mmCIF file of C-alpha atoms and ligand atoms in Angstrom:
data_model
loop_
_atom_site.group_PDB
_atom_site.id
_atom_site.type_symbol
_atom_site.label_atom_id
_atom_site.label_comp_id
_atom_site.label_asym_id
_atom_site.label_seq_id
_atom_site.Cartn_x
_atom_site.Cartn_y
_atom_site.Cartn_z
ATOM 1 C CA MET A 1416 78.577 87.450 -41.759
ATOM 2 C CA LYS A 1417 74.862 88.121 -41.947
ATOM 3 C CA ARG A 1418 74.814 91.801 -42.927
ATOM 4 C CA ILE A 1419 77.219 93.593 -45.263
ATOM 5 C CA ALA A 1420 77.249 97.007 -46.937
ATOM 6 C CA VAL A 1421 78.352 98.356 -50.302
ATOM 7 C CA VAL A 1422 79.635 101.868 -51.019
ATOM 8 C CA THR A 1423 80.781 103.659 -54.195
ATOM 9 C CA SER A 1424 83.054 106.639 -53.522
ATOM 10 C CA GLY A 1425 85.177 109.084 -55.552
ATOM 11 C CA GLY A 1426 84.527 109.959 -59.212
ATOM 12 C CA ASP A 1427 81.866 107.859 -60.897
ATOM 13 C CA VAL A 1428 82.523 105.546 -63.861
ATOM 14 C CA PRO A 1429 80.286 103.479 -66.144
ATOM 15 C CA GLY A 1430 79.961 99.996 -64.659
ATOM 16 C CA LEU A 1431 79.403 100.987 -61.026
ATOM 17 C CA ASN A 1432 75.784 99.883 -61.178
ATOM 18 C CA ALA A 1433 76.750 96.516 -62.611
ATOM 19 C CA ALA A 1434 79.101 96.099 -59.629
ATOM 20 C CA ILE A 1435 76.421 97.167 -57.102
ATOM 21 C CA ARG A 1436 74.004 94.695 -58.661
ATOM 22 C CA ALA A 1437 76.563 91.873 -58.541
ATOM 23 C CA VAL A 1438 77.420 92.586 -54.895
ATOM 24 C CA THR A 1439 73.756 92.770 -53.890
ATOM 25 C CA ARG A 1440 72.530 89.705 -55.716
ATOM 26 C CA SER A 1441 75.484 87.488 -54.841
ATOM 27 C CA ALA A 1442 75.244 88.409 -51.157
ATOM 28 C CA LEU A 1443 71.490 87.707 -51.193
ATOM 29 C CA ALA A 1444 72.203 84.356 -52.872
ATOM 30 C CA TYR A 1445 74.402 83.488 -49.854
ATOM 31 C CA GLY A 1446 71.611 84.534 -47.478
ATOM 32 C CA VAL A 1447 73.368 87.747 -46.456
ATOM 33 C CA GLN A 1448 71.510 91.043 -46.025
ATOM 34 C CA VAL A 1449 72.873 93.982 -48.051
ATOM 35 C CA ILE A 1450 72.901 97.642 -47.059
ATOM 36 C CA GLY A 1451 73.510 100.359 -49.661
ATOM 37 C CA VAL A 1452 75.527 103.347 -48.456
ATOM 38 C CA HIS A 1453 74.431 106.572 -50.150
ATOM 39 C CA ARG A 1454 76.743 109.429 -51.244
ATOM 40 C CA GLY A 1455 80.036 107.556 -50.871
ATOM 41 C CA TYR A 1456 82.214 108.135 -47.819
ATOM 42 C CA GLU A 1457 80.175 111.219 -46.873
ATOM 43 C CA GLY A 1458 77.121 108.972 -46.495
ATOM 44 C CA LEU A 1459 79.167 106.410 -44.586
ATOM 45 C CA ILE A 1460 80.108 109.064 -42.037
ATOM 46 C CA ALA A 1461 76.513 110.326 -41.876
ATOM 47 C CA GLY A 1462 74.978 106.822 -41.673
ATOM 48 C CA GLU A 1463 72.927 107.165 -44.877
ATOM 49 C CA PHE A 1464 72.044 103.500 -45.205
ATOM 50 C CA THR A 1465 69.170 101.620 -46.858
ATOM 51 C CA GLU A 1466 68.553 97.928 -47.238
ATOM 52 C CA MET A 1467 68.895 96.636 -50.808
ATOM 53 C CA THR A 1468 66.567 94.051 -52.274
ATOM 54 C CA SER A 1469 67.007 92.149 -55.491
ATOM 55 C CA ARG A 1470 64.405 94.422 -57.089
ATOM 56 C CA ASP A 1471 66.317 97.553 -56.101
ATOM 57 C CA VAL A 1472 69.113 96.532 -58.460
ATOM 58 C CA GLY A 1473 66.864 95.374 -61.313
ATOM 59 C CA GLY A 1474 67.452 96.983 -64.732
ATOM 60 C CA ILE A 1475 70.615 98.860 -63.731
ATOM 61 C CA LEU A 1476 73.280 96.779 -65.536
ATOM 62 C CA ARG A 1477 73.351 99.092 -68.526
ATOM 63 C CA LYS A 1478 72.997 102.389 -66.655
ATOM 64 C CA GLY A 1479 75.889 104.827 -66.226
ATOM 65 C CA GLY A 1480 76.540 106.632 -62.931
ATOM 66 C CA THR A 1481 75.821 105.018 -59.573
ATOM 67 C CA ILE A 1482 72.361 104.470 -58.081
ATOM 68 C CA LEU A 1483 73.920 104.914 -54.633
ATOM 69 C CA GLY A 1484 75.443 108.304 -55.427
ATOM 70 C CA THR A 1485 79.044 109.203 -54.644
ATOM 71 C CA SER A 1486 81.215 111.963 -53.189
ATOM 72 C CA ARG A 1487 84.783 113.113 -52.849
ATOM 73 C CA SER A 1488 84.945 113.234 -49.063
ATOM 74 C CA GLU A 1489 87.432 115.527 -47.320
ATOM 75 C CA ARG A 1490 86.135 114.360 -43.941
ATOM 76 C CA PHE A 1491 86.997 110.724 -44.633
ATOM 77 C CA MET A 1492 90.624 111.778 -45.142
ATOM 78 C CA THR A 1493 90.730 112.579 -41.416
ATOM 79 C CA ALA A 1494 91.081 110.052 -38.575
ATOM 80 C CA GLU A 1495 87.945 111.534 -36.978
ATOM 81 C CA GLY A 1496 85.904 110.982 -40.158
ATOM 82 C CA ARG A 1497 86.996 107.355 -40.374
ATOM 83 C CA ARG A 1498 86.280 106.802 -36.675
ATOM 84 C CA MET A 1499 82.730 108.117 -37.202
ATOM 85 C CA ALA A 1500 82.279 105.848 -40.239
ATOM 86 C CA LYS A 1501 83.339 102.804 -38.209
ATOM 87 C CA GLU A 1502 80.903 103.757 -35.461
ATOM 88 C CA ARG A 1503 78.042 104.093 -37.963
ATOM 89 C CA LEU A 1504 78.753 100.636 -39.370
ATOM 90 C CA GLU A 1505 78.823 99.079 -35.899
ATOM 91 C CA GLN A 1506 75.614 100.849 -34.848
ATOM 92 C CA ALA A 1507 73.876 99.472 -37.970
ATOM 93 C CA GLY A 1508 75.119 95.928 -37.248
ATOM 94 C CA ILE A 1509 77.101 95.829 -40.491
ATOM 95 C CA GLU A 1510 79.791 93.142 -40.313
ATOM 96 C CA GLY A 1511 81.564 93.640 -43.651
ATOM 97 C CA LEU A 1512 81.941 96.268 -46.353
ATOM 98 C CA VAL A 1513 82.585 96.254 -50.105
ATOM 99 C CA VAL A 1514 84.276 99.509 -51.148
ATOM 100 C CA ILE A 1515 84.155 100.297 -54.866
ATOM 101 C CA GLY A 1516 86.594 103.096 -55.617
ATOM 102 C CA GLY A 1517 89.740 104.497 -57.209
ATOM 103 C CA ASN A 1518 93.123 105.017 -55.591
ATOM 104 C CA GLY A 1519 92.020 107.775 -53.155
ATOM 105 C CA THR A 1520 89.010 105.752 -52.041
ATOM 106 C CA LEU A 1521 91.020 102.543 -51.676
ATOM 107 C CA ALA A 1522 93.710 104.362 -49.681
ATOM 108 C CA GLY A 1523 90.892 105.479 -47.346
ATOM 109 C CA ALA A 1524 89.544 101.917 -47.255
ATOM 110 C CA TYR A 1525 92.952 100.644 -46.173
ATOM 111 C CA GLN A 1526 92.924 103.074 -43.240
ATOM 112 C CA LEU A 1527 89.414 101.951 -42.282
ATOM 113 C CA TYR A 1528 90.490 98.312 -42.476
ATOM 114 C CA LYS A 1529 93.385 99.105 -40.144
ATOM 115 C CA LEU A 1530 90.811 100.428 -37.655
ATOM 116 C CA GLY A 1531 89.293 96.945 -37.650
ATOM 117 C CA VAL A 1532 86.543 97.140 -40.301
ATOM 118 C CA PRO A 1533 86.426 93.917 -42.377
ATOM 119 C CA LEU A 1534 86.326 95.125 -45.973
ATOM 120 C CA VAL A 1535 87.231 94.279 -49.574
ATOM 121 C CA GLY A 1536 88.075 96.830 -52.286
ATOM 122 C CA VAL A 1537 86.970 96.799 -55.923
ATOM 123 C CA PRO A 1538 88.934 99.062 -58.318
ATOM 124 C CA LYS A 1539 87.104 101.567 -60.506
ATOM 125 C CA THR A 1540 88.595 104.509 -62.348
ATOM 126 C CA ILE A 1541 88.639 105.667 -65.945
ATOM 127 C CA ASP A 1542 92.288 106.732 -65.458
ATOM 128 C CA ASN A 1543 93.656 103.153 -65.216
ATOM 129 C CA ASP A 1544 96.133 104.336 -62.606
ATOM 130 C CA GLN A 1545 95.269 101.809 -59.899
ATOM 131 C CA TYR A 1546 98.321 99.769 -58.964
ATOM 132 C CA GLY A 1547 97.771 96.022 -58.524
ATOM 133 C CA THR A 1548 95.347 95.421 -61.386
ATOM 134 C CA ASP A 1549 95.685 95.343 -65.173
ATOM 135 C CA THR A 1550 92.564 97.424 -65.506
ATOM 136 C CA ALA A 1551 89.646 98.801 -63.503
ATOM 137 C CA ILE A 1552 85.901 99.192 -63.974
ATOM 138 C CA GLY A 1553 85.250 102.132 -66.328
ATOM 139 C CA VAL A 1554 88.477 102.208 -68.355
ATOM 140 C CA ASP A 1555 87.107 100.303 -71.335
ATOM 141 C CA THR A 1556 83.926 102.388 -71.606
ATOM 142 C CA ALA A 1557 85.867 105.653 -71.343
ATOM 143 C CA LEU A 1558 88.224 104.520 -74.103
ATOM 144 C CA ASN A 1559 85.304 103.609 -76.337
ATOM 145 C CA THR A 1560 83.726 107.018 -75.684
ATOM 146 C CA ILE A 1561 86.998 108.748 -76.553
ATOM 147 C CA ALA A 1562 87.408 106.661 -79.727
ATOM 148 C CA GLU A 1563 83.929 107.656 -80.878
ATOM 149 C CA ALA A 1564 84.517 111.349 -80.135
ATOM 150 C CA VAL A 1565 87.967 111.467 -81.740
ATOM 151 C CA GLY A 1566 86.589 109.785 -84.873
ATOM 152 C CA ARG A 1567 84.033 112.558 -85.196
ATOM 153 C CA VAL A 1568 86.637 115.261 -84.696
ATOM 154 C CA LYS A 1569 88.878 113.587 -87.295
ATOM 155 C CA ASP A 1570 86.108 113.833 -89.900
ATOM 156 C CA THR A 1571 85.849 117.590 -89.556
ATOM 157 C CA ALA A 1572 89.619 117.977 -89.125
ATOM 158 C CA SER A 1573 90.237 116.292 -92.491
ATOM 159 C CA SER A 1574 87.606 118.391 -94.250
ATOM 160 C CA HIS A 1575 89.221 121.630 -93.090
ATOM 161 C CA ARG A 1576 92.856 120.470 -93.029
ATOM 162 C CA ARG A 1577 93.093 121.378 -89.367
ATOM 163 C CA ALA A 1578 95.141 120.306 -86.393
ATOM 164 C CA PHE A 1579 93.155 119.411 -83.281
ATOM 165 C CA LEU A 1580 94.358 119.253 -79.711
ATOM 166 C CA ILE A 1581 92.004 116.795 -78.002
ATOM 167 C CA GLU A 1582 92.317 116.749 -74.240
ATOM 168 C CA VAL A 1583 91.395 113.561 -72.383
ATOM 169 C CA MET A 1584 91.136 112.910 -68.643
ATOM 170 C CA GLY A 1585 93.526 110.840 -66.536
ATOM 171 C CA ARG A 1586 94.586 113.224 -63.777
ATOM 172 C CA ARG A 1587 98.397 112.791 -63.475
ATOM 173 C CA CYS A 1588 98.407 109.540 -65.478
ATOM 174 C CA GLY A 1589 98.865 109.370 -69.272
ATOM 175 C CA TYR A 1590 97.205 105.982 -69.812
ATOM 176 C CA LEU A 1591 93.954 107.227 -71.383
ATOM 177 C CA ALA A 1592 95.844 109.524 -73.747
ATOM 178 C CA LEU A 1593 98.352 106.830 -74.688
ATOM 179 C CA ALA A 1594 95.733 104.154 -75.303
ATOM 180 C CA SER A 1595 93.387 106.489 -77.179
ATOM 181 C CA GLY A 1596 96.256 107.834 -79.288
ATOM 182 C CA ILE A 1597 96.991 104.260 -80.382
ATOM 183 C CA ILE A 1598 93.403 103.216 -81.064
ATOM 184 C CA CYS A 1599 92.479 106.464 -82.827
ATOM 185 C CA GLY A 1600 95.566 106.723 -85.041
ATOM 186 C CA ALA A 1601 96.630 110.070 -83.567
ATOM 187 C CA GLU A 1602 99.628 111.912 -84.989
ATOM 188 C CA MET A 1603 100.983 112.655 -81.518
ATOM 189 C CA VAL A 1604 100.305 111.851 -77.872
ATOM 190 C CA LEU A 1605 101.256 114.202 -75.039
ATOM 191 C CA ILE A 1606 101.474 112.614 -71.589
ATOM 192 C CA PRO A 1607 102.928 113.713 -68.250
ATOM 193 C CA GLU A 1608 105.290 110.714 -68.234
ATOM 194 C CA ARG A 1609 107.083 111.875 -71.446
ATOM 195 C CA PRO A 1610 108.268 115.479 -71.680
ATOM 196 C CA ALA A 1611 107.626 117.327 -74.965
ATOM 197 C CA SER A 1612 107.828 121.030 -75.713
ATOM 198 C CA PRO A 1613 105.248 123.132 -77.614
ATOM 199 C CA ASP A 1614 107.891 123.490 -80.363
ATOM 200 C CA ASP A 1615 108.082 119.674 -80.660
ATOM 201 C CA VAL A 1616 104.322 119.732 -81.242
ATOM 202 C CA ALA A 1617 104.657 122.483 -83.846
ATOM 203 C CA ARG A 1618 107.269 120.413 -85.679
ATOM 204 C CA ARG A 1619 104.959 117.397 -85.700
ATOM 205 C CA ILE A 1620 102.066 119.439 -87.127
ATOM 206 C CA ILE A 1621 104.291 120.830 -89.882
ATOM 207 C CA GLU A 1622 105.629 117.354 -90.650
ATOM 208 C CA ALA A 1623 102.086 115.959 -90.931
ATOM 209 C CA SER A 1624 101.234 118.736 -93.357
ATOM 210 C CA HIS A 1625 104.397 118.172 -95.415
ATOM 211 C CA ILE A 1626 103.756 114.453 -95.869
ATOM 212 C CA GLY A 1627 100.266 115.230 -97.152
ATOM 213 C CA LYS A 1628 98.054 114.459 -94.174
ATOM 214 C CA ALA A 1629 94.712 116.242 -94.223
ATOM 215 C CA HIS A 1630 94.556 116.425 -90.441
ATOM 216 C CA CYS A 1631 96.763 116.296 -87.396
ATOM 217 C CA ILE A 1632 95.219 114.803 -84.260
ATOM 218 C CA ILE A 1633 97.120 115.414 -81.050
ATOM 219 C CA ILE A 1634 95.816 113.684 -77.933
ATOM 220 C CA VAL A 1635 96.746 115.630 -74.819
ATOM 221 C CA ALA A 1636 96.522 114.095 -71.343
ATOM 222 C CA GLU A 1637 94.994 116.607 -68.940
ATOM 223 C CA GLY A 1638 98.050 116.187 -66.687
ATOM 224 C CA TRP A 1639 100.537 117.074 -69.442
ATOM 225 C CA PRO A 1640 102.368 120.302 -68.626
ATOM 226 C CA PRO A 1641 102.024 123.108 -69.696
ATOM 227 C CA GLY A 1642 98.441 122.121 -70.610
ATOM 228 C CA THR A 1643 96.230 122.205 -73.694
ATOM 229 C CA ARG A 1644 95.246 125.881 -73.486
ATOM 230 C CA ALA A 1645 98.851 127.073 -73.149
ATOM 231 C CA LEU A 1646 99.898 124.821 -76.035
ATOM 232 C CA LYS A 1647 97.179 126.192 -78.289
ATOM 233 C CA GLU A 1648 98.142 129.764 -77.448
ATOM 234 C CA HIS A 1649 101.796 128.988 -78.170
ATOM 235 C CA LEU A 1650 100.940 127.456 -81.556
ATOM 236 C CA LEU A 1651 98.636 130.297 -82.544
ATOM 237 C CA THR A 1652 101.127 132.947 -81.480
ATOM 238 C CA ASN A 1653 104.330 131.452 -82.839
ATOM 239 C CA HIS A 1654 103.485 129.012 -85.624
ATOM 240 C CA VAL A 1655 100.201 129.991 -87.183
ATOM 241 C CA ASP A 1656 101.560 130.411 -90.718
ATOM 242 C CA GLU A 1657 103.590 127.212 -90.788
ATOM 243 C CA GLY A 1658 100.993 124.462 -90.918
ATOM 244 C CA PHE A 1659 97.433 123.821 -90.010
ATOM 245 C CA ASP A 1660 94.818 125.935 -88.432
ATOM 246 C CA VAL A 1661 94.550 124.739 -84.781
ATOM 247 C CA ARG A 1662 91.442 123.946 -82.724
ATOM 248 C CA GLU A 1663 91.043 122.564 -79.215
ATOM 249 C CA VAL A 1664 88.497 120.064 -77.831
ATOM 250 C CA VAL A 1665 88.299 119.185 -74.141
ATOM 251 C CA LEU A 1666 86.304 115.956 -73.821
ATOM 252 C CA GLY A 1667 85.805 116.381 -70.057
ATOM 253 C CA HIS A 1668 83.120 114.529 -68.138
ATOM 254 C CA VAL A 1669 81.605 113.051 -71.302
ATOM 255 C CA GLN A 1670 84.261 110.384 -70.677
ATOM 256 C CA ARG A 1671 82.741 109.463 -67.320
ATOM 257 C CA GLY A 1672 79.156 108.804 -68.411
ATOM 258 C CA GLY A 1673 77.192 106.491 -70.654
ATOM 259 C CA THR A 1674 76.208 102.873 -70.782
ATOM 260 C CA PRO A 1675 79.069 100.533 -69.799
ATOM 261 C CA THR A 1676 80.613 98.339 -72.483
ATOM 262 C CA ALA A 1677 80.217 94.554 -72.400
ATOM 263 C CA PHE A 1678 83.771 94.338 -71.048
ATOM 264 C CA ASP A 1679 83.035 96.693 -68.152
ATOM 265 C CA ARG A 1680 79.761 94.977 -67.290
ATOM 266 C CA LEU A 1681 81.476 91.607 -67.151
ATOM 267 C CA LEU A 1682 84.474 92.933 -65.207
ATOM 268 C CA ALA A 1683 82.219 94.750 -62.702
ATOM 269 C CA THR A 1684 80.076 91.660 -62.250
ATOM 270 C CA ARG A 1685 83.042 89.304 -61.786
ATOM 271 C CA MET A 1686 84.755 91.673 -59.367
ATOM 272 C CA GLY A 1687 81.559 92.330 -57.405
ATOM 273 C CA VAL A 1688 80.847 88.624 -56.918
ATOM 274 C CA ARG A 1689 84.482 87.906 -56.004
ATOM 275 C CA ALA A 1690 84.438 90.729 -53.470
ATOM 276 C CA VAL A 1691 81.403 89.252 -51.722
ATOM 277 C CA GLU A 1692 82.681 85.686 -51.783
ATOM 278 C CA SER A 1693 86.096 86.663 -50.465
ATOM 279 C CA LEU A 1694 84.546 88.896 -47.800
ATOM 280 C CA LEU A 1695 82.338 86.034 -46.597
ATOM 281 C CA ASP A 1696 85.108 83.401 -46.551
ATOM 282 C CA GLY A 1697 87.567 85.941 -45.105
ATOM 283 C CA SER A 1698 90.248 85.554 -47.805
ATOM 284 C CA GLY A 1699 89.636 89.017 -49.273
ATOM 285 C CA ILE A 1700 89.496 91.032 -46.062
ATOM 286 C CA GLY A 1701 92.037 93.863 -46.300
ATOM 287 C CA HIS A 1702 92.469 93.144 -50.026
ATOM 288 C CA MET A 1703 91.485 94.604 -53.382
ATOM 289 C CA VAL A 1704 90.138 92.396 -56.165
ATOM 290 C CA GLY A 1705 92.560 92.755 -59.087
ATOM 291 C CA LEU A 1706 92.681 91.466 -62.658
ATOM 292 C CA HIS A 1707 95.888 89.873 -63.936
ATOM 293 C CA GLY A 1708 96.064 88.271 -67.370
ATOM 294 C CA GLY A 1709 92.292 87.821 -67.392
ATOM 295 C CA GLN A 1710 92.175 86.132 -63.967
ATOM 296 C CA LEU A 1711 90.871 87.725 -60.786
ATOM 297 C CA SER A 1712 93.221 87.836 -57.817
ATOM 298 C CA LEU A 1713 93.335 89.328 -54.322
ATOM 299 C CA VAL A 1714 95.954 92.017 -53.755
ATOM 300 C CA PRO A 1715 96.631 93.293 -50.206
ATOM 301 C CA LEU A 1716 95.384 96.895 -49.930
ATOM 302 C CA GLU A 1717 98.745 97.725 -48.409
ATOM 303 C CA VAL A 1718 100.366 96.783 -51.748
ATOM 304 C CA ALA A 1719 97.629 98.186 -54.001
ATOM 305 C CA THR A 1720 97.906 101.601 -52.337
ATOM 306 C CA SER A 1721 101.692 101.638 -51.997
ATOM 307 C CA GLN A 1722 102.757 102.981 -55.381
ATOM 308 C CA GLN A 1723 101.918 104.595 -58.705
ATOM 309 C CA LYS A 1724 101.052 102.235 -61.543
ATOM 310 C CA PRO A 1725 103.674 102.526 -64.294
ATOM 311 C CA LEU A 1726 102.656 102.926 -67.936
ATOM 312 C CA SER A 1727 103.103 99.871 -70.148
ATOM 313 C CA ALA A 1728 106.512 99.968 -71.864
ATOM 314 C CA GLU A 1729 105.000 98.062 -74.784
ATOM 315 C CA MET A 1730 102.279 100.670 -75.321
ATOM 316 C CA LEU A 1731 104.805 103.494 -75.072
ATOM 317 C CA ARG A 1732 106.910 101.812 -77.748
ATOM 318 C CA ILE A 1733 103.902 101.275 -80.010
ATOM 319 C CA ALA A 1734 102.813 104.913 -79.677
ATOM 320 C CA GLU A 1735 106.354 106.062 -80.372
ATOM 321 C CA MET A 1736 106.342 104.083 -83.646
ATOM 322 C CA LEU A 1737 102.768 104.595 -84.820
ATOM 323 C CA CYS A 1738 101.516 107.922 -83.484
ATOM 324 C CA ARG A 1739 103.070 110.228 -86.059
HETATM 325 O O1 LIG B 516 89.847 110.171 -61.507
HETATM 326 C C1 LIG B 516 88.850 110.299 -62.467
HETATM 327 C C2 LIG B 516 88.780 111.702 -63.004
HETATM 328 O O2 LIG B 516 87.777 111.730 -63.997
HETATM 329 C C3 LIG B 516 90.095 112.257 -63.545
HETATM 330 O O3 LIG B 516 90.411 111.783 -64.821
HETATM 331 C C4 LIG B 516 89.822 113.734 -63.483
HETATM 332 O O4 LIG B 516 91.029 114.468 -63.369
HETATM 333 C C5 LIG B 516 88.986 113.877 -62.247
HETATM 334 O O5 LIG B 516 88.421 112.608 -61.997
HETATM 335 C C6 LIG B 516 87.898 114.902 -62.348
HETATM 336 O O6 LIG B 516 87.292 114.979 -61.099
HETATM 337 P P1 LIG B 516 85.920 115.711 -60.816
HETATM 338 O O7 LIG B 516 84.816 114.860 -61.403
HETATM 339 O O8 LIG B 516 85.843 115.772 -59.330
HETATM 340 O O9 LIG B 516 85.986 117.038 -61.487
#
């Protein structure tokens, strides 16, 4: 291969720029030209391509976001959209593609690969819901951001003897809530994978108050039904006199920005280089770069996109014991 492209698609995460830099500079080191695709899959369909030089990726290791831009593309979900994307790549003489994305993006990449486009996937998502890898680019930074924010909320919670419902992202997956509950010493974690009723939460708040805690921190995954707002309303309507005063904090997109941690920079760099090397030698075509026990591996996209990643039984057990 003499000309490859790199695209970031789906929700952004800290560490994308480190991955773009690694892809660009490693490809250039092998004498391969690199094309940056702008605006994710939308830009792939529209042919928004520019050549990347080593200087174009200078000074971006520590920057959040993605210098290439991204999109959630409805059009790429259609066969027609993918056909147009393939045509654009062929017209531009692009022989291989590195796709940096989460599960929706990688599912799209698998379809594009089946159309005959040689490509390698790199997993990124703060949700840590990508099957076939222990973790993905962005998870560690998001967790650190959550830990910092929850620590601040805990300070004010203790001063006022309040309960706080802190909602974290994760879509339908409870990983971020589970992990942040453990690392922040939360009193309770609410995740879609484990049913709990608003009355269970009320009991936990009362219990925390009875054993003398000055705060009660409840981490709520955004995918937990019936949701943070409904839970707060239930507590304020039915249990207001029994325990703490309740407040709600939705961390939102704060979790998706910021400078990537050392872990994410290293992971993004290792995965980016491995993607290029395995694209050039052919071993990674139709695969996603995964991380297993600290080692990189190549997982067929067919497998990586075939199922939901289960939550760690060990972490569930730890949270069960310690988050109270
Ligand atoms: O998948 C990453 C994620 O941040 C989820 O945690 C969240 O549900 C979703 O993306 C938010 O998407 P958007 O940025 O399109 O609002």
